[in-house]
CSV table of C-alpha atoms and ligand atoms in Angstrom, one decimal:
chain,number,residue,atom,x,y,z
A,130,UNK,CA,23.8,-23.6,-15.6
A,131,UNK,CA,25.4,-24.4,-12.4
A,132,UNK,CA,25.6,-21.2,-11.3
A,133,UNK,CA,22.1,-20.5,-12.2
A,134,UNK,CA,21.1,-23.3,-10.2
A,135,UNK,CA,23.3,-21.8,-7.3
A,136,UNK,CA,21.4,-18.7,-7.5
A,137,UNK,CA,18.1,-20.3,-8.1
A,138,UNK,CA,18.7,-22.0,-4.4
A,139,UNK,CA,20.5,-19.1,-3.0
A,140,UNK,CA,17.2,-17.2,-3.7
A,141,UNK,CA,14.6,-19.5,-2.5
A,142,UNK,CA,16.8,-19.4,0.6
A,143,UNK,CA,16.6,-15.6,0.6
A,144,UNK,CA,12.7,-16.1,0.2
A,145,UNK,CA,12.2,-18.6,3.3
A,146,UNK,CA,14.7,-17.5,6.1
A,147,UNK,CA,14.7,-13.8,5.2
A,148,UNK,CA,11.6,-12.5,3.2
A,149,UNK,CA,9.0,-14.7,5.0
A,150,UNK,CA,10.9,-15.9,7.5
A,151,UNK,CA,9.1,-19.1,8.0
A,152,UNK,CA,8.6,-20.4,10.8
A,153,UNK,CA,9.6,-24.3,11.9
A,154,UNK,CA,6.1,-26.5,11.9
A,155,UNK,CA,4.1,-23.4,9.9
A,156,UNK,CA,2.6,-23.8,6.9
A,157,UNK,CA,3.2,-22.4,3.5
A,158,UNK,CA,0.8,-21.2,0.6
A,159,UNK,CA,2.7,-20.1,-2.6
A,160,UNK,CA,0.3,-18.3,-5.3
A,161,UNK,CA,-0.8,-15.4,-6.7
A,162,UNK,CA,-4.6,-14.3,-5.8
A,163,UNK,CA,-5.2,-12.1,-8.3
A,164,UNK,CA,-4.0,-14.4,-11.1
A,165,UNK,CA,-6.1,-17.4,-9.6
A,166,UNK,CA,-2.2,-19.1,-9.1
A,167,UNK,CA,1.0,-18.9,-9.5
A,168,UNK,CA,2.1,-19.1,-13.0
A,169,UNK,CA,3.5,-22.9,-14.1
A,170,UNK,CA,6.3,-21.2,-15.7
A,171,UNK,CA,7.9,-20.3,-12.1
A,172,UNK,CA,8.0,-24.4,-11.7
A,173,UNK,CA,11.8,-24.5,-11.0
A,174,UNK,CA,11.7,-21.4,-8.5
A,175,UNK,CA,8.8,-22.8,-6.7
A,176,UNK,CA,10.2,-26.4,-5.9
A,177,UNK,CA,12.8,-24.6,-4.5
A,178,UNK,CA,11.0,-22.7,-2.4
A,179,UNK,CA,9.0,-25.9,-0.9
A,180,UNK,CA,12.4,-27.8,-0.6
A,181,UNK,CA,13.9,-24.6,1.3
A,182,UNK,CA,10.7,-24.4,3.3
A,183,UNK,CA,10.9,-28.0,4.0
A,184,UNK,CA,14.4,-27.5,5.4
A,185,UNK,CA,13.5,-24.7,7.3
A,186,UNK,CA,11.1,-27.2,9.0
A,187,UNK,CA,8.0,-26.2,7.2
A,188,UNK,CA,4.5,-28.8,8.3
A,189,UNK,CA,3.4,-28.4,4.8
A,190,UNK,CA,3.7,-26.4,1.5
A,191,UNK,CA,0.7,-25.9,-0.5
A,192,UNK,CA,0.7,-24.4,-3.9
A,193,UNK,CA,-2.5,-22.9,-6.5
A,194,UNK,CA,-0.8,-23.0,-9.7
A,195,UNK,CA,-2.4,-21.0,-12.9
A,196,UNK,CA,-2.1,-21.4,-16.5
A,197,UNK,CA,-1.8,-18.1,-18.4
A,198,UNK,CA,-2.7,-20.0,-21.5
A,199,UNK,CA,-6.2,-20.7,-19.6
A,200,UNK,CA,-6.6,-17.5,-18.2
A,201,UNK,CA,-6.8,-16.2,-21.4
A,202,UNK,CA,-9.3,-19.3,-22.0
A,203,UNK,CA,-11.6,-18.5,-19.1
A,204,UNK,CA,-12.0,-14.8,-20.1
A,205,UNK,CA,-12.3,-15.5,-24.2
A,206,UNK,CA,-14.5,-19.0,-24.0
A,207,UNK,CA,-16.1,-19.4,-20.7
A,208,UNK,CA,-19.4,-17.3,-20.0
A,209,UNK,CA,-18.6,-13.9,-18.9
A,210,UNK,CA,-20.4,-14.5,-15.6
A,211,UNK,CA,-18.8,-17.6,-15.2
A,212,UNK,CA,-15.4,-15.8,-16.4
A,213,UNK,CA,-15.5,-13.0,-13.6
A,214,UNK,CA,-16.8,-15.1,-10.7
A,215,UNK,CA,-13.9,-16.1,-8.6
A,216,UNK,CA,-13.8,-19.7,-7.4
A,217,UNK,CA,-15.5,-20.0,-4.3
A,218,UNK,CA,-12.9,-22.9,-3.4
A,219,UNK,CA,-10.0,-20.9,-3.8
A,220,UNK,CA,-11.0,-18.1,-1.7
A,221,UNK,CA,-12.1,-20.6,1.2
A,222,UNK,CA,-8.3,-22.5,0.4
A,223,UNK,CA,-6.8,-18.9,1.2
A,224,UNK,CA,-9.1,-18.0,4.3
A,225,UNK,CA,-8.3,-21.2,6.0
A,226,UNK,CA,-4.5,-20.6,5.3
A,227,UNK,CA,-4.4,-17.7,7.1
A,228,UNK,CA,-7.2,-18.5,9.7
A,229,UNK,CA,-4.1,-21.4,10.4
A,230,UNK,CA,-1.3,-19.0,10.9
A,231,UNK,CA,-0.2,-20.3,7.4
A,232,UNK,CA,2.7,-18.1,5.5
A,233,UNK,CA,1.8,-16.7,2.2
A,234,UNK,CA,4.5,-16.7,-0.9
A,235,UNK,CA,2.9,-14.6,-4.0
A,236,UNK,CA,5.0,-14.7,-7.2
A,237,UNK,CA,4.6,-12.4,-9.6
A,238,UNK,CA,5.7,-13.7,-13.0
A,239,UNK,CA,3.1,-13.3,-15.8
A,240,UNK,CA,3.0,-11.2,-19.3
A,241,UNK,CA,1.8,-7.8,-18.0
A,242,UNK,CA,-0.1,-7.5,-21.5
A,243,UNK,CA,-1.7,-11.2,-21.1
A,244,UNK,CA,-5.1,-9.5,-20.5
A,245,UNK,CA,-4.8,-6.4,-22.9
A,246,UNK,CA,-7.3,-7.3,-26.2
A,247,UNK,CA,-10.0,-8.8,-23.2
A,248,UNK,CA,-12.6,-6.4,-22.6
A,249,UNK,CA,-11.9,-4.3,-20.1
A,250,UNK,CA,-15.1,-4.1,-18.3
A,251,UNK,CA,-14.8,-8.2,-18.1
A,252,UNK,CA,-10.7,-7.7,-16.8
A,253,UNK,CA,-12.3,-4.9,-14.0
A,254,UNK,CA,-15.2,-7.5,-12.9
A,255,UNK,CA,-13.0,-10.7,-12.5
A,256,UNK,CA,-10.3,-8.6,-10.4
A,257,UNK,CA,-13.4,-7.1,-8.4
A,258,UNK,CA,-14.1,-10.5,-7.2
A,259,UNK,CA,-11.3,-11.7,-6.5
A,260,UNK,CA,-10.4,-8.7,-4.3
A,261,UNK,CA,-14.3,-8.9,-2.7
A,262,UNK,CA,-14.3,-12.9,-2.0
A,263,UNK,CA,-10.6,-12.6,-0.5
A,264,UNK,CA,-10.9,-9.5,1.3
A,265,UNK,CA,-11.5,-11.1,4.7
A,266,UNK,CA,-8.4,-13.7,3.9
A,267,UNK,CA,-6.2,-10.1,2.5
A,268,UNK,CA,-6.5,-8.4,6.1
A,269,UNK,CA,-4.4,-11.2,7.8
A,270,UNK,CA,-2.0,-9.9,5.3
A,271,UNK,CA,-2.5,-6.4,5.8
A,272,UNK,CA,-2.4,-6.5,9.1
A,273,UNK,CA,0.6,-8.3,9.5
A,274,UNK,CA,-1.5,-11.3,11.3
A,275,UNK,CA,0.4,-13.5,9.9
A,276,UNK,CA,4.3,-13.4,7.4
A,277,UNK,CA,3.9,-12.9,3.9
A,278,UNK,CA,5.8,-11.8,1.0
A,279,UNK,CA,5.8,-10.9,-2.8
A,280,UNK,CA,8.6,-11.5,-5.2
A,281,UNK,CA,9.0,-11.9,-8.7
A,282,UNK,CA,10.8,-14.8,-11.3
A,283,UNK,CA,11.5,-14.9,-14.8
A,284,UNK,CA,9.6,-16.5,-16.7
A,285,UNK,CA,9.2,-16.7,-21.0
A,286,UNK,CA,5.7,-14.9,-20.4
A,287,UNK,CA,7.1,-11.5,-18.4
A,288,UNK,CA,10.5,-11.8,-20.4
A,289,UNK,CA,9.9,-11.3,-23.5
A,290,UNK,CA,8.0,-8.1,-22.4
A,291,UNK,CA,10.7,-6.4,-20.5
A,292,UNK,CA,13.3,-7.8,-23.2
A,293,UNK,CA,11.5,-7.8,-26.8
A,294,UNK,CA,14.6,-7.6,-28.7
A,295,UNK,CA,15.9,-10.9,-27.3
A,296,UNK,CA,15.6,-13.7,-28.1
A,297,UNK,CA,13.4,-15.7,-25.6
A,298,UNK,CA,16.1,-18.0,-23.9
A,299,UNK,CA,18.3,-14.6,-23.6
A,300,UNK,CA,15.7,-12.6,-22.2
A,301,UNK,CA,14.5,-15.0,-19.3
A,302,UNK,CA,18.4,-15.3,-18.6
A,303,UNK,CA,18.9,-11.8,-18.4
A,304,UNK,CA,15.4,-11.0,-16.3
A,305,UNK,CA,16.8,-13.9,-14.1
A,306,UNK,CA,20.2,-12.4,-13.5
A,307,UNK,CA,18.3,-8.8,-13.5
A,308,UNK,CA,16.2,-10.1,-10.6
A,309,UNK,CA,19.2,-11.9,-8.2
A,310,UNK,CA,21.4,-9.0,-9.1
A,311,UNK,CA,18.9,-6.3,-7.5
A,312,UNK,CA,17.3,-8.6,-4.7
A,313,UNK,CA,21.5,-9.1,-4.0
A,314,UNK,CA,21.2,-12.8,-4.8
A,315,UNK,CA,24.8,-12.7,-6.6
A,316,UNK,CA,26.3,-10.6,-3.4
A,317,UNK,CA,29.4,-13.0,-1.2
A,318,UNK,CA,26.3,-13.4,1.6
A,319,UNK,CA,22.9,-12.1,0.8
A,320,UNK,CA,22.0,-12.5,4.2
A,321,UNK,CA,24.4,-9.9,5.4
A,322,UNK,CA,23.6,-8.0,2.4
A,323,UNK,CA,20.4,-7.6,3.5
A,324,UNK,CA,20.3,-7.2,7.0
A,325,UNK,CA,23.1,-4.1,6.3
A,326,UNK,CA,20.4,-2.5,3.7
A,327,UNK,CA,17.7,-2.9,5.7
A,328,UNK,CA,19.3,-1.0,9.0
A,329,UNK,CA,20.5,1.6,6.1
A,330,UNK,CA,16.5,2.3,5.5
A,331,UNK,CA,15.8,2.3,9.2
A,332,UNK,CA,17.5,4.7,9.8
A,333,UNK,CA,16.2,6.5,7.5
A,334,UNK,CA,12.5,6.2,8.5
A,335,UNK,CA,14.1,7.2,12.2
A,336,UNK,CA,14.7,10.1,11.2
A,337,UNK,CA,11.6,10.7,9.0
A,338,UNK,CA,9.7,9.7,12.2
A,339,UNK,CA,11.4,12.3,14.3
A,340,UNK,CA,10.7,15.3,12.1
A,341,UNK,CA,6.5,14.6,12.5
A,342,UNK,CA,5.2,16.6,9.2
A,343,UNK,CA,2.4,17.5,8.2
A,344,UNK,CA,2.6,17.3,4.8
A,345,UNK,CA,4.9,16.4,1.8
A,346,UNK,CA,5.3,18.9,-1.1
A,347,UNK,CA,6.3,17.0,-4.7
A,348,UNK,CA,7.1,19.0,-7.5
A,349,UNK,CA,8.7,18.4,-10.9
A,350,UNK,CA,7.5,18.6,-14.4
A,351,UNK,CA,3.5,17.8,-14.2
A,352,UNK,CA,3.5,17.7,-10.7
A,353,UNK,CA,2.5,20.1,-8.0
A,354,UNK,CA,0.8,18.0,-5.9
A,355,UNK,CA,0.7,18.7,-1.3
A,356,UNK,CA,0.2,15.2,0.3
A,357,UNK,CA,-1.3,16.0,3.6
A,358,UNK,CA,-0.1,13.2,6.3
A,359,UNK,CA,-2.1,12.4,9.6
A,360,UNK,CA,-1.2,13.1,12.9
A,361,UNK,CA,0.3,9.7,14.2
A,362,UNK,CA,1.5,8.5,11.0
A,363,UNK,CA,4.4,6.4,11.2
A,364,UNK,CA,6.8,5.8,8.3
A,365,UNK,CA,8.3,2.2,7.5
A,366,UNK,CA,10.7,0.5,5.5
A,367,UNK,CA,11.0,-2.6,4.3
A,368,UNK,CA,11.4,-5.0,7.4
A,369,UNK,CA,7.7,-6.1,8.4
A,370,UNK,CA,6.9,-8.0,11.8
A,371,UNK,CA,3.7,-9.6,12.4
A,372,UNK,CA,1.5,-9.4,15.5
A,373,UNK,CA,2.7,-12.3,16.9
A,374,UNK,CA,6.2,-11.1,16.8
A,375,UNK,CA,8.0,-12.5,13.9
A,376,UNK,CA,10.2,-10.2,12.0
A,377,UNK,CA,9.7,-10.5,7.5
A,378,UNK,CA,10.3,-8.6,4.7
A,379,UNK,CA,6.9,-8.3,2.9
A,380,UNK,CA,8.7,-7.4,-0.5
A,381,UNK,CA,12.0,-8.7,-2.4
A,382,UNK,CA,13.2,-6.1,-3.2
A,383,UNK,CA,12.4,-3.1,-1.2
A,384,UNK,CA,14.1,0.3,-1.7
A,385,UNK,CA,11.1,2.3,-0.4
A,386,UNK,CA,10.2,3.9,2.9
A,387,UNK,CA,6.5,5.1,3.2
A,388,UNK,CA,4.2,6.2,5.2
A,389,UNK,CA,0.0,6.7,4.9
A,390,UNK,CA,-1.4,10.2,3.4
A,391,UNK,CA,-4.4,11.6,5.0
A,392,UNK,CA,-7.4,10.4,2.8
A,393,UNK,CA,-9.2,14.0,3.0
A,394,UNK,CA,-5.7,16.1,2.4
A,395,UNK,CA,-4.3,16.0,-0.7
A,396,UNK,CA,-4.3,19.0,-3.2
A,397,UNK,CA,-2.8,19.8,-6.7
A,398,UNK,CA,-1.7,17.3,-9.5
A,399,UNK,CA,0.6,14.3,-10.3
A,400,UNK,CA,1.8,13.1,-13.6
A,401,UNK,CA,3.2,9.6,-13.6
A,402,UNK,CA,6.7,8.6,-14.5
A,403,UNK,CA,6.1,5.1,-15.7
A,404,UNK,CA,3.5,3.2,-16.7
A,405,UNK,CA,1.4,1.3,-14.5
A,406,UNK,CA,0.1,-2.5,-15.1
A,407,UNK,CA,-3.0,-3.2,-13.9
A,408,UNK,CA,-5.6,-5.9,-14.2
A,409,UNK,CA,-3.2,-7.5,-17.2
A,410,UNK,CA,-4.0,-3.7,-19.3
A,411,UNK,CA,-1.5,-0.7,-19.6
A,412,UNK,CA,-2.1,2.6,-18.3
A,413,UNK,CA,0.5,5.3,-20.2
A,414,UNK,CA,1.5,8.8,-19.7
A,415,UNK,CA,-1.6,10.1,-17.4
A,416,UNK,CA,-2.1,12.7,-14.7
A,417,UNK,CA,-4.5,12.6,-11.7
A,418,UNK,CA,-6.3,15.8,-10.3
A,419,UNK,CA,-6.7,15.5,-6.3
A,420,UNK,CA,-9.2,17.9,-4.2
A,421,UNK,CA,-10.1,17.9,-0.5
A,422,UNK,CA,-8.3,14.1,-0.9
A,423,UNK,CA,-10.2,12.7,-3.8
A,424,UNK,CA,-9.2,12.2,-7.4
A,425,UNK,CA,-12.0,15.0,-9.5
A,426,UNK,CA,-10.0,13.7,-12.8
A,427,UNK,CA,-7.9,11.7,-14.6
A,428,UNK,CA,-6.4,11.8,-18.2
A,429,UNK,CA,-4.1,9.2,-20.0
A,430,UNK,CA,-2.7,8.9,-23.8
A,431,UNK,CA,-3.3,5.0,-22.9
A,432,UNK,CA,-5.8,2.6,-21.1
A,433,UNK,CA,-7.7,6.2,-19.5
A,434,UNK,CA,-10.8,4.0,-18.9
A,435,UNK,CA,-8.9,1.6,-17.3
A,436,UNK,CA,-7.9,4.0,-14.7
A,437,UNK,CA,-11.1,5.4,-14.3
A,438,UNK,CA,-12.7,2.1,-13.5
A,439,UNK,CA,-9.9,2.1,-10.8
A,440,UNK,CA,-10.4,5.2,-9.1
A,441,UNK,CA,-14.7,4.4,-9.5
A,442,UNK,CA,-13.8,0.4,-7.8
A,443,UNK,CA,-15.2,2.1,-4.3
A,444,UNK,CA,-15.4,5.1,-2.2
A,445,UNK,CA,-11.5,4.7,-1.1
A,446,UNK,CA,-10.4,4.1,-4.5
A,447,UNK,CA,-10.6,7.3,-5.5
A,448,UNK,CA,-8.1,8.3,-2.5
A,449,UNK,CA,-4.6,7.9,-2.1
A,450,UNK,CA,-3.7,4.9,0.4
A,451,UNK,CA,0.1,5.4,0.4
A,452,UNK,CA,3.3,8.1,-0.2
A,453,UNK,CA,6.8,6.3,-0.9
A,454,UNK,CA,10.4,8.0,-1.5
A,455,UNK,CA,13.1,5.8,-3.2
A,456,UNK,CA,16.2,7.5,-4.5
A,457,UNK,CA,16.6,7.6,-8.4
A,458,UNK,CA,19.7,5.8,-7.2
A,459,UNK,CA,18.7,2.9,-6.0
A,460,UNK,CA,19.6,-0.8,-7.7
A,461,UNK,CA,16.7,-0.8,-9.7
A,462,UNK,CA,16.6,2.6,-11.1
A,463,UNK,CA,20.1,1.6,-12.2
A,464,UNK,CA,19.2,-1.1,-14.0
A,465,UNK,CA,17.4,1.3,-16.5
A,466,UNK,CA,15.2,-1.1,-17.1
A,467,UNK,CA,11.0,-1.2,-17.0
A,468,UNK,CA,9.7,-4.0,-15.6
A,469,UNK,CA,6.1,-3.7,-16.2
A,470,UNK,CA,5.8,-4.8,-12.6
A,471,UNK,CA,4.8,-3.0,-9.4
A,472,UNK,CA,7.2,-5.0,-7.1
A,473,UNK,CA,10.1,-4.0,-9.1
A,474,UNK,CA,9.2,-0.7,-10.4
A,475,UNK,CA,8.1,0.7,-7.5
A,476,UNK,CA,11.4,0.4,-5.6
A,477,UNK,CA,12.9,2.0,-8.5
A,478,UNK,CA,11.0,5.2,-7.8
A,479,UNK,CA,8.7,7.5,-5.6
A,480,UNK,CA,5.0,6.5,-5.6
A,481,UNK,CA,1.5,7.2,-4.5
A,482,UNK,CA,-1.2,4.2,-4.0
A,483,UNK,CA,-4.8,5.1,-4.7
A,484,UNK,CA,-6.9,2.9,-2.4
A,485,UNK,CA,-6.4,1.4,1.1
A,486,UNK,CA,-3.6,2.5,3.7
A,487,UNK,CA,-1.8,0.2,5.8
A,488,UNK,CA,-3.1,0.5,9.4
A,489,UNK,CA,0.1,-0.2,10.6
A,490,UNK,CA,1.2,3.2,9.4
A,491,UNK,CA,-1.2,5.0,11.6
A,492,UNK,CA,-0.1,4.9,15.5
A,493,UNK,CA,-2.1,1.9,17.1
A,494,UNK,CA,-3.9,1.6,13.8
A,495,UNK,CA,-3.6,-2.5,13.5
A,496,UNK,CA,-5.9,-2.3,16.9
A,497,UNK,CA,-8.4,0.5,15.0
A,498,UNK,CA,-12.0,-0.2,13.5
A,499,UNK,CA,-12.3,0.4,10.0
A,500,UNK,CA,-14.7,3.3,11.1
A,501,UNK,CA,-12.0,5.1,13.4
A,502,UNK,CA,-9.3,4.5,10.5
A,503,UNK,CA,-11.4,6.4,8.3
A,504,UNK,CA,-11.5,9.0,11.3
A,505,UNK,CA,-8.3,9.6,12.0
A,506,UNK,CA,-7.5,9.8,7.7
A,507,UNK,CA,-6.7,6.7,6.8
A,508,UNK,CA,-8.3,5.1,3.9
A,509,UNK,CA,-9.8,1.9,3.1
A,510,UNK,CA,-10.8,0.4,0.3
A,511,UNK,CA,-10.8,-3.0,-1.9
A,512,UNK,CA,-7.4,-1.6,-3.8
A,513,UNK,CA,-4.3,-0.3,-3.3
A,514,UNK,CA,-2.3,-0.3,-6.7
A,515,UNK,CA,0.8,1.8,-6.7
A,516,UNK,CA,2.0,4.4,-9.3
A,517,UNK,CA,4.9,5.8,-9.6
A,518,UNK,CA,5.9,9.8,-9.8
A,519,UNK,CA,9.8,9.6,-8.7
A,520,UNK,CA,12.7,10.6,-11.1
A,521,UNK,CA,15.8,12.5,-11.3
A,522,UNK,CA,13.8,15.6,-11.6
A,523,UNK,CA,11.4,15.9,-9.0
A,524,UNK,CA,11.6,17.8,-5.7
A,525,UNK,CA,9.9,16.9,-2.1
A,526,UNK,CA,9.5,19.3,0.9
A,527,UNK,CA,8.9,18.3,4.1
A,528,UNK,CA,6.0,21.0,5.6
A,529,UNK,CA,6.5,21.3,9.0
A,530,UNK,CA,3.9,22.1,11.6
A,531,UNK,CA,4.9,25.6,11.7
A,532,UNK,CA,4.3,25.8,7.9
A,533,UNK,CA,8.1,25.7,7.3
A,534,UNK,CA,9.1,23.4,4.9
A,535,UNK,CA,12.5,21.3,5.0
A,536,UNK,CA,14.2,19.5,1.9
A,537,UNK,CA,13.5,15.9,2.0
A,538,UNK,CA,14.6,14.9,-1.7
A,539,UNK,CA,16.3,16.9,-4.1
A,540,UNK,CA,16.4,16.1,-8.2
A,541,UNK,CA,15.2,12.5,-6.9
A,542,UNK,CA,18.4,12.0,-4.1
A,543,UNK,CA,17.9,12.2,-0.4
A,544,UNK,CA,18.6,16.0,0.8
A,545,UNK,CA,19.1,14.9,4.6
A,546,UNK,CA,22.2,13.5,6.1
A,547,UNK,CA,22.1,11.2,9.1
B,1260,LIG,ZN1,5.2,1.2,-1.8
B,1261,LIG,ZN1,2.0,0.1,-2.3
């Protein structure tokens, strides 16, 4: 217990000085917008947060806390109009967050299969909402206006999901040490941890950077898939900085390096390697047809009209906003374990995002219209929801503008030394 609560405040540490990197006198917002809050069962990890943010020399700390319990509620009881619409208030809270230069702390921590006997079509329509009425407050985010991050915490909820043959006190222990262990919570100093892995990924998209393709090449069983990339694409890692200057980490953990595809270039097809969560349903064991850029059809053993409603959201969700490579041998791979949880599962894979692209993957992008993004191939839309088609058996090329191709990844590793 002692040396949980050790970790617990050696992570909210992690979270304020490193991930967001608050700054002295800014504000803080912890939540989760899509979940209307941040889950009461991350209590303990949040007060440690606000006391670490207070020490930091935080002005304020505000918090939107959620019930899962009355989630569930809202969608089974309350009207279904009523159930979709999302709070005015709570968008307007968000907007004038950012609008302040405020920080924004989003915890995932819920059951991934809270929302899996509500009707879909009711699940689709409350997340459309939320993503509509805080899409003006989700660019200062996007756009790096202001410091933001995502991590996870255990909770009894998201547990007993990724643990179901524990009992439930085991399996929030375990997800808790699971969680500092690959966000290097339980290294000597996690500071110095971090700041050596995070020049290790730089480098990395350095030389990615340097070589300028114009497409990547995946293939493995299920997928033969070209990802055409634009010209002035610019491939990142994990350290974020905003406008203003101040260096963050938008994700704890990050193993990833990516880069935007070209919305109108991508050919072939991709079978996923895990499942994905979305909108509280599971999508299993489906592949996704790209031509000329746009999905022309999916196919799933599980949640198929889940995805579907995905890819139909908007024009850009039926376009790929994002192309990752993490090593099958990275942390979180090694764990073995599925999380049921983008922020973790991602990093232990290679992925694709359908929807929007991060502008400040394209050269000068963050100072771009949405218009002259969608010009120069980068998409936009209300989504961007990651899936994930790394493993120890999949190959990527790097096409060259002389139509050469180079190995970038071989059986999942990195084929380029440094
Ligand atoms: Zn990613
Ligand atoms: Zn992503």
């Amino acid at each position: 217990m002692a040396d949980f609560k050790q970790n617990l405040r050696a992570y909210a540490d992690l979270i304020v000085r490193v991930g967001v990197n608050l700054q002295p006198g800014q504000d803080l917002m912890i939540t989760n917008i899509i979940n209307r809050g941040v889950s009461l069962q991350t209590a303990p990890l949040v007060r440690a947060i606000a006391a670490a943010a207070y020490e930091a020399g935080s002005r304020k700390v505000d918090v939107i806390w959620s019930d899962p319990e009355l989630r569930l509620l809202n969608f089974t009881k309350a009207s279904p109009d009523a159930a979709v619409d999302y709070p005015d208030w709570m968008a307007d809270a968000l907007q004038r967050h950012v609008e302040n230069g405020g920080a924004l702390v989003t915890i995932h921590a819920d059951d991934p299969g809270l929302l899996s006997q509500v009707d879909s079509d009711l699940v689709s329509a409350a997340q459309q909402s939320a993503l509509k009425k805080t899409h003006h407050a989700r660019q200062y985010t996007q756009s790096n206006k202001v410091n933001w991050l995502v991590i996870g915490a255990s909770s009894p909820d998201w547990a007993r999901r990724v643990f179901p043959d524990l009992p439930e006190e085991e399996a929030v222990d375990r997800l808790w040490e699971t969680i500092f262990k690959v966000c290097r919570v339980d290294r000597q100093d996690p500071v110095a941890a971090w700041q050596n892995h995070i020049e290790d990924l730089k480098s990395r998209t350095d030389y990615l950077n340097h070589k300028h393709y114009t497409a990547l090449k995946f293939s493995g069983p299920g997928t033969d898939l070209t990802v055409g990339l634009p010209d002035g694409h610019i491939w990142r890692s994990g350290r974020g900085q905003t406008q203003s200057g101040i260096p963050f980490i938008p994700n704890l953990p990050t193993e990833e390096l990516f880069t935007a595809p070209h919305r109108a270039k991508v050919e072939g097809v991709v079978t996923a390697t895990k499942p994905l969560s979305y909108g509280g349903s599971l999508i299993e064991d489906f592949t996704i047809r790209f031509e000329g850029g746009k999905v022309v059809s999916v196919s799933a053993r599980k949640g198929e009209n889940v995805l579907q409603k995905l890819v139909d959201t908007d024009e850009g969700s039926s376009r790929l906003g994002e192309v990752a490579l993490v090593p099958y041998s990275s942390p979180i791979s090694q764990t073995g374990i599925m999380f049921f949880n983008t922020l973790y599962d991602e990093n232990a894979a290679c992925h694709l995002a359908l929807g929007s692209a991060y502008p400040f993957n394209l050269a000068n992008g963050e100072a771009m219209s949405s218009e002259e993004l969608l010009a120069a191939g980068c998409n936009r839309s209300v989504v961007h929801v990651d899936f994930m088609v790394g493993s120890n058996q999949i190959d990527v090329d790097g096409v060259c503008a002389d139509g050469t191709h180079e190995a970038v990844m071989r059986l999942g590793e990195w084929a380029f030394d440094l």
